[in-house]
CSV table of C-alpha atoms in Angstrom, one decimal:
chain,number,residue,atom,x,y,z
A,1,MET,CA,100.0,172.5,110.0
A,2,MET,CA,98.3,169.2,111.0
A,3,LYS,CA,100.4,166.4,110.8
A,4,LYS,CA,98.8,163.5,109.2
A,5,HIS,CA,99.2,160.0,111.0
A,6,LEU,CA,99.4,156.6,109.3
A,7,LEU,CA,97.5,154.3,110.8
A,8,ILE,CA,98.6,150.6,110.0
A,9,LEU,CA,96.1,147.8,110.3
A,10,SER,CA,96.8,144.2,110.6
A,11,ALA,CA,95.1,141.2,110.7
A,12,ALA,CA,96.0,138.7,113.3
A,13,PRO,CA,97.3,135.8,112.3
A,14,ILE,CA,94.5,132.5,112.2
A,15,PHE,CA,96.7,129.2,112.2
A,16,ALA,CA,93.9,127.1,110.5
A,17,LEU,CA,94.8,125.4,107.6
A,18,ALA,CA,94.0,121.7,106.7
A,19,ALA,CA,96.9,120.5,105.0
A,20,CYS,CA,96.4,119.3,101.0
A,21,GLY,CA,93.1,120.1,101.3
A,22,GLY,CA,92.6,122.0,98.5
A,23,ASN,CA,88.7,123.5,97.8
A,24,SER,CA,86.2,122.9,96.4
A,25,ASN,CA,86.3,125.2,93.1
A,26,GLY,CA,89.6,123.4,92.0
A,27,GLY,CA,91.6,125.1,94.7
A,28,THR,CA,92.4,128.7,93.5
A,29,ASP,CA,91.0,130.3,96.3
A,30,ALA,CA,92.4,128.9,99.1
A,31,MET,CA,95.1,131.0,99.6
A,32,ASN,CA,96.1,134.7,98.8
A,33,SER,CA,99.0,136.7,97.4
A,34,GLY,CA,100.0,137.9,100.7
A,35,ASP,CA,100.6,134.2,101.6
A,36,THR,CA,104.7,132.9,101.9
A,37,VAL,CA,105.8,129.1,102.0
A,38,THR,CA,109.1,128.6,103.1
A,39,ASN,CA,111.4,127.6,100.9
A,40,VAL,CA,108.8,128.1,98.2
A,41,PRO,CA,110.9,130.1,95.3
A,42,ALA,CA,110.4,133.3,94.7
A,43,GLY,CA,108.0,134.3,91.6
A,44,GLU,CA,105.6,131.3,91.8
A,45,THR,CA,102.8,132.2,93.5
A,46,SER,CA,101.0,132.9,90.4
A,47,MET,CA,97.7,131.3,91.7
A,48,GLY,CA,97.8,133.2,94.9
A,49,ASP,CA,95.9,136.4,93.8
A,50,ASN,CA,92.5,134.5,94.1
A,51,MET,CA,93.4,132.6,97.5
A,52,GLY,CA,92.0,133.2,100.4
A,53,GLY,CA,91.9,130.5,102.9
A,54,MET,CA,95.2,131.6,104.9
A,55,ASN,CA,94.6,135.2,104.4
A,56,GLY,CA,97.2,137.4,106.9
A,57,MET,CA,99.5,134.6,107.3
A,58,ASP,CA,103.0,133.7,106.3
A,59,GLY,CA,105.4,131.1,107.7
A,60,ASN,CA,106.6,133.3,110.5
A,61,ALA,CA,102.9,133.4,111.9
A,62,MET,CA,102.5,130.2,111.3
A,63,ALA,CA,105.3,129.2,113.5
A,64,ALA,CA,104.8,130.9,116.0
A,65,THR,CA,101.4,129.3,116.3
A,66,PRO,CA,101.9,125.8,115.4
A,67,MET,CA,99.3,123.0,116.2
A,68,THR,CA,99.0,120.7,118.8
A,69,GLY,CA,100.4,117.4,118.3
A,70,GLN,CA,96.6,116.0,118.1
A,71,ASP,CA,95.3,119.1,115.7
A,72,PHE,CA,98.8,118.5,113.8
A,73,ALA,CA,98.3,114.4,113.6
A,74,ASN,CA,94.5,114.9,112.5
A,75,THR,CA,95.3,117.6,109.7
A,76,VAL,CA,98.1,114.9,108.1
A,77,ALA,CA,96.0,112.1,108.4
A,78,ALA,CA,92.8,113.8,106.8
A,79,SER,CA,95.3,115.1,104.3
A,80,ASP,CA,96.9,111.1,103.5
A,81,ALA,CA,93.0,110.3,103.0
A,82,TYR,CA,92.3,113.3,100.7
A,83,GLU,CA,95.2,112.8,98.7
A,84,ILE,CA,94.8,108.7,98.3
A,85,ALA,CA,91.1,109.4,97.2
A,86,ALA,CA,92.4,112.1,94.7
A,87,GLY,CA,94.9,110.3,93.3
A,88,LYS,CA,93.0,107.0,92.4
A,89,LEU,CA,90.5,109.3,90.9
A,90,ALA,CA,93.2,110.9,88.7
A,91,GLN,CA,94.6,107.4,87.9
A,92,GLN,CA,91.2,106.7,86.5
A,93,LYS,CA,90.1,109.9,85.2
A,94,ALA,CA,93.1,111.8,84.2
A,95,THR,CA,93.5,112.3,80.1
A,96,ALA,CA,97.3,113.6,80.5
A,97,SER,CA,99.8,110.4,81.1
A,98,ASP,CA,101.6,113.1,83.8
A,99,LEU,CA,98.8,113.6,86.1
A,100,LYS,CA,97.9,109.7,85.9
A,101,ASP,CA,101.0,109.1,87.1
A,102,PHE,CA,101.0,111.7,89.6
A,103,GLY,CA,98.1,110.7,90.8
A,104,LYS,CA,99.7,107.2,91.5
A,105,GLN,CA,102.5,108.4,93.1
A,106,MET,CA,100.5,110.2,95.5
A,107,VAL,CA,98.4,107.4,96.5
A,108,GLU,CA,101.8,105.2,97.1
A,109,ASP,CA,103.7,108.4,99.0
A,110,HIS,CA,100.5,109.5,101.2
A,111,THR,CA,99.9,105.5,102.2
A,112,LYS,CA,103.5,105.4,103.5
A,113,SER,CA,102.8,108.7,105.3
A,114,THR,CA,100.0,107.7,106.8
A,115,ALA,CA,102.3,104.3,108.2
A,116,MET,CA,104.7,106.9,109.1
A,117,LEU,CA,102.3,109.2,111.0
A,118,LYS,CA,100.9,106.5,113.4
A,119,THR,CA,104.2,105.0,114.1
A,120,ALA,CA,105.2,108.6,115.4
A,121,GLY,CA,101.8,109.1,116.8
A,122,SER,CA,102.4,105.9,119.0
A,123,LYS,CA,106.2,106.8,120.3
A,124,ALA,CA,104.5,110.0,121.5
A,125,SER,CA,104.2,110.3,125.4
A,126,PRO,CA,100.9,110.0,125.8
A,127,ALA,CA,100.6,108.5,122.6
A,128,ILE,CA,98.6,110.1,120.0
A,129,THR,CA,96.3,108.5,117.3
A,130,PRO,CA,95.6,110.0,114.3
A,131,ALA,CA,91.9,110.9,113.0
A,132,PRO,CA,91.7,110.5,109.5
A,133,ALA,CA,88.1,112.2,108.7
A,134,MET,CA,88.5,114.7,106.2
A,135,THR,CA,87.4,118.1,106.5
A,136,ASP,CA,84.0,119.5,104.4
A,137,GLU,CA,86.3,121.3,101.9
A,138,GLN,CA,88.3,118.1,101.5
A,139,GLN,CA,85.0,115.7,100.7
A,140,ALA,CA,83.6,118.7,98.4
A,141,ASN,CA,87.1,118.7,96.1
A,142,LEU,CA,86.4,115.0,95.5
A,143,GLN,CA,82.8,115.5,95.0
A,144,THR,CA,84.2,117.9,92.2
A,145,LEU,CA,87.1,115.4,90.9
A,146,GLN,CA,84.0,113.0,91.1
A,147,SER,CA,81.9,114.5,88.7
A,148,ALA,CA,84.6,116.2,86.3
A,149,THR,CA,85.1,114.8,83.1
A,150,GLY,CA,87.7,114.9,80.2
A,151,THR,CA,90.5,118.4,80.3
A,152,ALA,CA,88.3,119.8,83.0
A,153,PHE,CA,89.1,116.9,85.4
A,154,ASP,CA,92.6,117.9,84.8
A,155,THR,CA,92.5,121.4,85.0
A,156,ALA,CA,90.3,120.7,88.4
A,157,TYR,CA,92.7,117.9,89.7
A,158,LYS,CA,96.0,120.3,89.4
A,159,SER,CA,94.7,123.2,90.8
A,160,GLN,CA,93.6,121.6,93.9
A,161,GLN,CA,97.0,119.8,94.1
A,162,VAL,CA,99.0,122.9,93.8
A,163,VAL,CA,97.0,124.6,96.6
A,164,ALA,CA,96.9,121.7,98.6
A,165,HIS,CA,100.9,120.8,98.9
A,166,GLN,CA,101.5,124.8,99.3
A,167,LYS,CA,99.4,124.0,102.5
A,168,ALA,CA,101.0,121.0,103.2
A,169,LEU,CA,104.5,122.4,103.2
A,170,ALA,CA,103.4,125.6,105.0
A,171,ALA,CA,101.8,123.2,107.9
A,172,VAL,CA,105.0,120.7,108.3
A,173,GLN,CA,107.4,123.9,108.0
A,174,ALA,CA,105.2,125.1,110.6
A,175,TYR,CA,105.2,122.3,113.1
A,176,ALA,CA,108.6,121.1,112.3
A,177,GLY,CA,109.9,124.4,113.8
A,178,GLY,CA,108.3,124.6,116.8
A,179,GLY,CA,105.6,121.4,117.7
A,180,ASP,CA,104.7,120.2,120.7
A,181,VAL,CA,105.5,116.5,120.2
A,182,ALA,CA,109.5,115.6,119.5
A,183,GLN,CA,108.6,112.6,117.9
A,184,LEU,CA,105.5,114.5,115.4
A,185,ARG,CA,108.6,117.5,115.0
A,186,ASP,CA,110.7,114.6,113.7
A,187,PHE,CA,108.0,113.2,111.1
A,188,ALA,CA,107.2,116.6,109.7
A,189,LYS,CA,110.7,117.2,108.9
A,190,ASP,CA,110.5,113.9,107.1
A,191,ALA,CA,108.0,114.9,105.2
A,192,GLU,CA,109.0,118.3,104.1
A,193,PRO,CA,111.0,117.3,101.4
A,194,VAL,CA,108.8,115.0,99.9
A,195,ILE,CA,106.0,117.6,100.2
A,196,SER,CA,108.1,119.9,98.1
A,197,LYS,CA,108.9,117.6,95.8
A,198,HIS,CA,105.6,116.8,95.2
A,199,TYR,CA,105.2,120.7,94.8
A,200,ASP,CA,107.8,120.9,92.4
A,201,MET,CA,106.0,117.8,90.2
A,202,ILE,CA,102.6,119.2,90.2
A,203,LYS,CA,103.8,122.9,89.1
A,204,GLY,CA,104.9,121.6,86.5
A,205,MET,CA,102.5,119.8,84.7
């Protein structure tokens, strides 16, 4: 009688997320259904089935492999730049009033975030200066929003924002739990409830 052996294959997690990034098709393929964002209520991963940018990663895996301080600062700075630009477009182009209002809040909150990030980085030793250059993905997202009109814009903006805030929440939680720069850990802890609030808001629209 032959014994059957079960071979379990697991992909090594790769911590390579861009906070508040989204993607060029509206954001629906940036994460997959296997992803877990700590503190996100159960049963609220309806967009996860088609998401792939954080394949094989969960909150515990990411917490075990946090970004460096410079990488985290750059990620947040790029996220803020994307959110501000996308928020301005939402104020101009969204047909739904709640999305216009959300866009306005994104501009305000992420402008504050940028200022707080710079302050935190300046207090580190050695000091860390965030590089706000957006990723190719974030730039592609903005191009999608610039091209979209009417309700198509609303759909693309909301889709991008849901995924972007899932990513952002995972990033700040991971860095807050194991980041290498104390000042940036404190920033991440302060940013977490704000991003969580944004995430809840956009999902409810």
